[in-house]
Amino acid sequence: MQQGQVVKLDRGFPLVRLAGDGSLVRCEHATALVKGERVRAVIGDHVEVAYPEGHDKAIIERILPRARAFVRKDPTERAVPQVLAANFDRVIVAQPLGDVNVRRLERELVLAYETGAAVTVVLTKADLAESEGQVEQVRTRVRALAGPNVETLVVSALDPASVESVRALVPAGSVAVLVGKSGVGKSSLVNLLVGADVQETAAVREGDGKGRHTTVSREMIDVPGGGRIVDMPGVRGLGMWDADEGIGAAFADIEEAAARCRFRDCKHEGEPGCAVRAAVEAGDIAPERWDSYRALKQETATVRERREQARWMRGEKARRPRAGAGVGGRAAGRKQKKGR
């Protein structure tokens, strides 16, 4: 039995780099591992592999405990989590500077915060911006959304210093996960960081700077002079899964206002002394941001309810709700979580 780490997922067969000599072996999962719970290794997982006679691939016999994981609700299941990556130190959220999707960025930040890793927003394709004024305007808007604990960087293929600022996020011995929708420039960013065309990119339309989806497998790529980065395929659906802590961190201003409400069980629907409604009416909290917060909270609560219903149908005991599961339940002034 040897230990290694999953460095690529392609067509369901993990590629594992062995801890001893660094050699790469193609693997399949042991039947006992995936049967019943359907547990499968993801990019970044540390695993134990064996070499049974008569097999053309090594067998993953065990997945070691994960330090952290990027989790969403499985888009094909009613209430099942899907782990997309494991054992990383930073989540880099990529958005194109000329076409920032605020609603998606909110979701990306929530899921990134939920991992407990460091979080950074990188605005790509700045070389396509109309002016420096547009760059600064978008950067200011995204910084306000992301909050003071999240660094927001702008990267341009024409500015080597901007590329170096992103490379500095992935120091030697660390792993970063790069997330973002298809066409936001993730593969181009990886190529800039590596200094070579290691990731295929598609032609970009002149009208809107958008390209088509090219990355089809999750792969851990070495950054020269630094650590490793995982270029995730464009993820369309970002359903919430047990994301109360991530929501609390991404919307810290709302959580802080909720902590000042007169009543601890305030629903923020017209009760006297509601600090949240007062902040919205005063313009301190944008109505759209408040609407997004409520929608994400409700989505998480619905997933939790469906999960408990599924447990009840299987005859299992219902789990107690996590502390702070309700709106405004997290402590005020919560800082970005450190590594677990």
XYZ file of C-alpha atoms in Angstrom, residues 7-334:
328
model
C -3.569 15.539 -9.102
C -6.002 15.077 -11.979
C -9.513 13.801 -12.603
C -10.277 12.786 -16.160
C -13.173 10.575 -17.248
C -13.642 9.231 -13.752
C -10.144 7.772 -13.351
C -7.999 9.717 -10.837
C -4.342 10.320 -11.618
C -2.337 9.966 -8.381
C 1.149 11.293 -7.698
C 2.862 8.866 -5.301
C 4.455 10.328 -2.193
C 7.681 8.339 -2.526
C 9.176 8.904 -5.960
C 6.593 11.317 -7.360
C 5.585 8.922 -10.114
C 2.093 9.155 -11.592
C -0.323 6.235 -11.629
C -3.810 5.976 -13.104
C -6.271 4.584 -10.560
C -9.788 3.309 -10.116
C -11.786 3.145 -6.900
C -12.135 0.011 -4.807
C -15.655 -1.387 -5.003
C -15.961 -1.347 -1.222
C -15.118 2.359 -1.191
C -17.819 3.552 -3.573
C -20.544 1.042 -2.744
C -23.341 2.381 -0.566
C -22.048 5.845 0.342
C -20.641 6.421 -3.160
C -17.471 8.020 -1.829
C -14.994 8.982 -4.522
C -11.670 10.750 -4.466
C -11.541 14.326 -5.749
C -8.704 16.547 -6.871
C -6.378 17.200 -3.937
C -7.376 14.123 -1.932
C -4.641 12.160 -0.163
C -5.240 8.471 -0.801
C -3.842 4.992 -0.205
C -3.423 2.839 -3.301
C -2.716 -0.838 -3.883
C -1.537 -2.841 -6.904
C -3.577 -6.072 -7.085
C -2.525 -8.711 -9.564
C -4.434 -8.805 -12.803
C -5.361 -5.089 -12.761
C -4.126 -2.619 -15.338
C -4.725 0.257 -12.897
C -3.888 0.850 -9.257
C -6.785 0.716 -6.802
C -7.679 3.522 -4.393
C -8.406 1.642 -1.184
C -8.797 4.587 1.203
C -9.336 8.347 1.119
C -7.551 10.065 4.003
C -9.379 12.725 6.072
C -9.695 16.073 4.291
C -8.272 19.247 5.822
C -10.921 21.229 3.934
C -13.182 20.845 0.925
C -15.054 22.938 -1.635
C -18.638 21.680 -1.476
C -21.822 22.498 -3.358
C -25.205 20.845 -3.516
C -25.151 18.149 -6.178
C -27.192 19.603 -9.075
C -28.454 16.125 -10.008
C -29.638 15.150 -6.529
C -32.364 16.409 -4.208
C -30.201 16.858 -1.111
C -26.710 15.445 -1.603
C -23.380 17.294 -1.240
C -20.817 17.244 -4.038
C -17.157 17.796 -3.173
C -15.275 19.492 -6.016
C -11.778 19.790 -4.493
C -9.960 19.034 -1.237
C -6.873 19.968 0.788
C -6.105 23.470 -0.498
C -4.977 26.689 1.152
C -6.672 29.391 -0.915
C -9.710 29.869 -3.149
C -9.225 32.303 -6.034
C -12.537 33.504 -7.453
C -12.186 34.701 -11.040
C -14.592 37.185 -12.607
C -14.114 39.092 -15.895
C -13.651 42.783 -15.161
C -15.863 43.825 -18.056
C -18.777 41.581 -17.117
C -18.917 40.935 -13.362
C -21.878 38.741 -12.416
C -22.710 40.075 -8.948
C -25.210 37.357 -8.047
C -22.817 34.597 -9.007
C -19.937 36.329 -7.220
C -21.993 36.366 -4.018
C -22.491 32.601 -4.273
C -18.840 31.986 -5.098
C -17.763 34.001 -2.067
C -20.171 32.141 0.230
C -18.891 28.726 -0.879
C -15.271 29.920 -0.769
C -15.667 31.292 2.769
C -17.334 28.054 3.859
C -14.135 26.100 3.110
C -12.150 27.959 5.761
C -9.398 28.759 3.246
C -8.049 32.211 2.406
C -10.201 33.904 -0.265
C -9.155 36.257 -3.067
C -11.124 37.760 -5.957
C -9.220 38.206 -9.224
C -10.716 40.383 -11.947
C -9.487 39.025 -15.279
C -9.250 40.455 -18.801
C -8.394 43.957 -17.596
C -6.567 44.492 -20.903
C -10.019 44.616 -22.551
C -11.242 47.436 -20.294
C -12.348 50.684 -21.932
C -10.370 52.887 -19.547
C -8.527 53.059 -16.238
C -11.635 54.686 -14.859
C -13.681 51.580 -15.637
C -11.051 49.373 -13.982
C -11.114 51.395 -10.778
C -14.906 51.643 -10.750
C -15.360 47.862 -11.051
C -12.601 47.138 -8.529
C -14.223 49.474 -5.991
C -17.634 47.874 -6.492
C -16.271 44.340 -6.099
C -14.232 45.300 -3.025
C -17.385 46.673 -1.413
C -19.189 43.409 -2.148
C -16.366 41.092 -1.083
C -15.662 42.908 2.165
C -12.464 44.106 3.862
C -11.129 40.601 4.569
C -10.955 39.618 0.895
C -8.170 40.929 -1.320
C -9.355 42.009 -4.766
C -6.765 41.979 -7.553
C -6.913 43.055 -11.191
C -4.856 41.078 -13.706
C -3.972 41.990 -17.271
C -1.976 39.995 -19.806
C -0.229 43.270 -20.679
C 0.890 43.973 -17.110
C 3.505 41.495 -15.777
C 3.313 43.062 -12.308
C -0.374 42.172 -12.051
C 0.432 38.563 -12.944
C 3.133 38.486 -10.270
C 0.641 39.724 -7.666
C -1.524 36.697 -8.399
C 1.472 34.335 -8.452
C 2.365 35.563 -4.966
C -0.947 34.085 -3.769
C 0.422 30.598 -4.486
C 3.730 30.333 -2.596
C 5.802 27.161 -2.568
C 4.178 24.339 -0.641
C 0.652 25.719 -1.024
C -2.337 24.793 -3.194
C -4.884 27.223 -4.618
C -8.211 26.399 -6.237
C -9.294 28.609 -9.140
C -13.079 28.819 -9.557
C -15.281 30.728 -11.954
C -17.804 30.286 -14.704
C -16.750 29.155 -18.191
C -15.278 31.940 -20.281
C -14.010 34.149 -17.441
C -10.368 33.556 -18.352
C -9.260 30.932 -15.806
C -7.195 28.908 -18.275
C -5.575 32.062 -19.666
C -4.713 33.114 -16.113
C -3.096 29.733 -15.412
C -1.045 30.047 -18.585
C 0.136 33.490 -17.460
C 1.102 32.142 -14.032
C 2.984 29.190 -15.490
C 4.557 31.155 -18.322
C 3.513 28.610 -20.948
C 0.378 27.411 -22.719
C -0.367 24.469 -20.424
C -4.134 24.967 -20.606
C -6.095 25.108 -23.835
C -7.958 28.349 -24.426
C -10.665 29.144 -26.931
C -10.929 32.110 -29.240
C -12.477 35.166 -27.632
C -15.295 37.041 -29.340
C -14.407 40.632 -30.127
C -17.822 41.950 -29.107
C -17.900 40.906 -25.447
C -14.550 39.270 -24.727
C -16.200 35.923 -23.921
C -14.863 32.551 -24.934
C -16.299 29.060 -24.839
C -15.666 26.428 -22.193
C -12.366 24.589 -22.735
C -11.269 23.013 -19.416
C -12.915 19.588 -19.158
C -10.935 17.985 -16.328
C -9.779 19.089 -12.902
C -5.999 19.246 -12.787
C -3.362 20.360 -10.269
C -0.701 22.403 -12.075
C 2.749 23.377 -10.786
C 3.452 27.126 -10.715
C 7.181 27.780 -11.353
C 8.791 29.126 -8.201
C 5.565 28.630 -6.287
C 3.001 26.070 -5.261
C 0.259 24.399 -7.267
C -3.037 25.622 -8.654
C -6.181 23.659 -9.527
C -7.924 24.906 -12.663
C -11.522 23.867 -12.111
C -13.832 23.375 -15.092
C -16.449 26.103 -15.338
C -19.104 25.261 -12.741
C -22.578 26.392 -13.774
C -24.605 25.490 -10.697
C -23.527 26.718 -7.263
C -26.226 25.371 -4.992
C -25.796 26.023 -1.273
C -24.964 23.147 1.056
C -24.775 23.747 4.810
C -23.384 27.208 4.073
C -24.501 29.298 7.064
C -20.947 30.147 8.113
C -20.013 31.117 4.560
C -23.091 33.324 4.253
C -22.268 34.942 7.572
C -18.753 35.754 6.383
C -19.751 36.925 2.900
C -22.504 39.138 4.351
C -20.770 40.211 7.561
C -22.331 43.681 7.409
C -25.836 42.207 7.553
C -24.889 39.797 10.331
C -23.439 42.673 12.349
C -26.603 44.744 11.875
C -28.745 41.755 12.906
C -26.797 41.476 16.149
C -27.964 45.010 17.023
C -31.681 44.248 16.624
C -33.807 44.810 19.745
C -35.116 41.238 19.702
C -32.805 38.241 19.367
C -35.393 36.369 17.268
C -36.029 39.351 14.984
C -37.228 38.254 11.525
C -36.397 41.671 10.016
C -39.927 41.969 8.660
C -41.146 45.102 10.430
C -40.456 44.383 14.106
C -39.685 47.452 16.243
C -35.998 48.106 16.791
C -34.886 46.115 13.715
C -31.367 47.308 12.936
C -31.276 45.472 9.584
C -34.330 47.216 8.169
C -33.003 50.515 9.496
C -29.685 49.943 7.715
C -31.473 49.100 4.468
C -33.700 52.180 4.688
C -30.685 54.369 5.501
C -28.816 53.072 2.459
C -26.074 51.410 4.527
C -27.120 48.014 3.142
C -28.168 47.841 -0.502
C -31.676 46.383 -0.968
C -30.309 43.996 -3.601
C -27.699 42.727 -1.149
C -30.356 42.194 1.514
C -32.520 40.304 -0.995
C -29.565 38.082 -1.951
C -28.792 37.362 1.697
C -32.380 36.310 2.421
C -32.553 34.165 -0.714
C -29.317 32.334 0.110
C -30.396 31.805 3.718
C -33.717 30.394 2.561
C -32.004 28.139 0.021
C -29.688 26.746 2.700
C -32.602 26.203 5.085
C -34.577 24.381 2.373
C -31.654 22.067 1.610
C -31.246 21.365 5.331
C -34.940 20.534 5.672
C -34.851 18.176 2.693
C -31.749 16.510 4.079
C -33.447 15.885 7.416
C -36.520 14.540 5.642
C -34.311 12.101 3.743
C -32.674 11.024 7.012
C -36.097 10.513 8.603
C -37.229 8.373 5.651
C -34.108 6.233 6.102
C -34.963 5.795 9.776
C -32.036 7.867 11.040
C -32.218 10.373 13.874
C -32.491 14.002 12.815
C -29.460 16.105 13.499
C -29.676 19.173 15.669
C -29.520 22.409 13.651
C -26.162 24.125 13.664
C -25.726 27.169 15.845
C -26.550 30.336 13.974
C -28.627 28.569 11.334
C -31.257 31.303 11.413
C -31.044 34.746 9.844
C -28.613 36.866 11.807
C -27.606 33.942 13.999
C -23.834 34.367 13.644
C -21.894 36.553 16.027
C -21.297 40.102 14.948
C -17.963 41.100 13.494
C -17.038 37.559 12.457
